[in-house]
Coordinates of C-alpha atoms in Angstrom, one line a residue:
R29 CA 15.3 11.2 5.5
D30 CA 16.7 13.4 8.1
D31 CA 16.7 16.6 6.0
V32 CA 14.3 19.4 6.8
G33 CA 11.3 19.9 4.6
P34 CA 7.7 18.8 4.1
R35 CA 6.8 15.1 4.5
Y36 CA 4.0 13.4 2.5
L37 CA 1.6 10.6 3.1
L38 CA 0.5 8.8 -0.1
L39 CA -2.9 7.2 -0.3
L40 CA -2.9 4.6 -3.0
S41 CA -5.9 2.5 -4.2
G42 CA -6.8 0.3 -7.1
L43 CA -3.3 -1.1 -8.0
G44 CA -4.9 -4.2 -9.4
C45 CA -1.8 -6.3 -9.3
G46 CA -2.1 -9.4 -11.4
G47 CA -4.4 -7.7 -13.8
D48 CA -3.5 -6.2 -17.2
A49 CA 0.0 -5.2 -18.2
S50 CA -0.8 -1.5 -17.8
S51 CA -1.3 -1.9 -14.1
S52 CA 2.1 -3.6 -13.8
V53 CA 3.8 -0.8 -15.7
A54 CA 2.1 1.9 -13.6
A55 CA 3.0 0.1 -10.4
G56 CA 6.6 -0.1 -11.6
L57 CA 6.8 3.6 -12.5
L58 CA 5.4 4.5 -9.1
E59 CA 7.8 2.2 -7.4
D60 CA 10.8 3.8 -9.2
Y61 CA 9.6 7.3 -8.4
L62 CA 9.0 6.6 -4.7
C63 CA 12.2 4.7 -4.2
G64 CA 14.2 7.5 -5.8
H65 CA 15.3 5.6 -8.9
V66 CA 14.0 8.4 -11.2
G67 CA 13.8 12.1 -10.7
D68 CA 15.3 14.2 -8.0
P69 CA 15.0 12.7 -4.5
A70 CA 14.4 16.2 -3.2
E71 CA 11.1 16.3 -5.2
E72 CA 7.8 15.1 -3.8
G73 CA 8.5 11.4 -4.5
G74 CA 11.5 11.5 -2.2
R75 CA 9.6 13.2 0.5
V76 CA 6.9 10.5 0.8
V77 CA 7.5 8.8 4.2
H78 CA 4.3 6.8 4.5
V79 CA 2.2 4.9 2.0
I80 CA -1.3 3.6 2.6
V81 CA -2.4 1.0 0.0
A82 CA -6.1 1.7 0.6
G83 CA -7.7 -1.3 -1.0
N84 CA -7.9 -3.3 -4.2
G85 CA -4.2 -4.0 -4.4
V86 CA -5.0 -7.2 -6.2
A87 CA -7.1 -7.5 -9.4
P88 CA -10.5 -9.2 -8.9
G89 CA -10.2 -13.0 -9.2
R90 CA -6.4 -12.9 -9.4
A91 CA -5.3 -13.7 -5.8
A92 CA -2.4 -16.0 -6.7
E93 CA -0.8 -13.9 -9.5
G94 CA -1.8 -10.6 -7.9
G95 CA -0.6 -11.5 -4.5
A96 CA 2.9 -12.3 -5.7
E97 CA 3.0 -9.1 -7.7
L98 CA 1.7 -7.1 -4.8
D99 CA 4.2 -8.8 -2.5
A100 CA 7.1 -7.8 -4.7
F101 CA 5.8 -4.2 -5.0
L102 CA 5.5 -3.9 -1.2
C103 CA 9.0 -5.3 -0.7
A104 CA 10.4 -2.5 -2.9
L105 CA 8.4 0.2 -1.2
G106 CA 9.1 -1.2 2.3
A107 CA 12.8 -0.8 1.8
S108 CA 12.3 3.0 1.5
V109 CA 9.1 3.9 3.4
T110 CA 6.5 2.7 5.9
V111 CA 3.6 0.9 4.1
D112 CA 0.2 0.1 5.5
V113 CA -1.9 -2.4 3.5
V114 CA -5.6 -2.0 4.0
P115 CA -7.9 -4.7 2.3
G116 CA -10.5 -3.4 -0.1
E117 CA -13.6 -4.9 -1.8
H118 CA -11.7 -7.1 -4.3
D119 CA -8.7 -8.1 -2.1
P120 CA -8.5 -11.7 -0.9
S121 CA -9.8 -11.2 2.7
N122 CA -12.8 -12.1 4.7
A123 CA -16.2 -10.6 3.8
N124 CA -17.2 -9.7 7.4
W125 CA -17.1 -6.3 8.9
P126 CA -14.5 -5.2 10.1
V127 CA -12.4 -6.7 7.3
Q128 CA -9.4 -8.4 8.6
P129 CA -5.9 -7.9 7.3
I130 CA -4.8 -9.7 4.1
H131 CA -3.6 -13.2 5.2
P132 CA 0.2 -13.4 5.7
C133 CA 0.5 -16.4 3.3
L134 CA -0.4 -14.0 0.5
L135 CA 2.4 -11.6 1.3
P136 CA 5.1 -14.0 2.5
V137 CA 8.2 -11.8 1.8
S138 CA 7.0 -8.3 2.4
G139 CA 5.2 -9.5 5.6
T140 CA 8.6 -10.0 7.1
Y141 CA 9.5 -6.4 6.7
G142 CA 8.9 -4.3 9.8
T143 CA 7.9 -1.4 7.6
V144 CA 5.1 -3.2 5.8
R145 CA 2.0 -3.6 8.0
R146 CA -1.1 -5.5 7.2
C147 CA -4.1 -3.5 8.6
T148 CA -7.8 -3.9 9.1
N149 CA -10.6 -2.1 7.2
P150 CA -11.7 0.3 8.7
Y151 CA -8.3 1.7 9.2
V152 CA -7.1 4.0 12.0
A153 CA -3.5 5.0 12.7
G154 CA -1.3 7.8 13.8
V155 CA 0.9 9.0 11.0
G156 CA 3.5 11.7 11.7
G157 CA 1.5 13.0 14.7
A158 CA -1.8 13.1 12.8
A159 CA -4.7 10.7 13.2
V160 CA -5.7 9.0 9.9
A161 CA -8.9 7.1 9.6
G162 CA -10.8 5.6 6.6
S163 CA -12.8 2.7 5.2
A164 CA -13.5 1.2 1.8
G165 CA -17.1 2.3 2.3
E166 CA -18.9 -1.0 2.7
N167 CA -20.6 0.3 5.8
V168 CA -22.3 3.2 4.0
R169 CA -23.5 1.6 0.8

């Protein structure tokens, strides 16, 4: 991605991997778009250089099935862009504040990619020279 032009950060929440079939189809379409398998790579999808999965990547109560599906999704994205995975309310993580990253045993393959990072909630990082901060909102309920 050395061409000149705008770069984008994608905030993604509520994937619900392991849930109903429609969430799997939606994740597959998004994966194809971001990885350049559909559309013109010069369009917005090809200009996304960083993805933040901002919580609820796994459907509630579906840690085993959802973790495997999320792991495969993150592998595909991690081959093209940097991905930060921030746990949300329904993700399999601890219930204490700050919420610790999703355990590596739930993301065994994508966790080996240097471009897929497991992060805490609240989340703070530098992305393309800009400071990005956020939380799932548990502290303000």
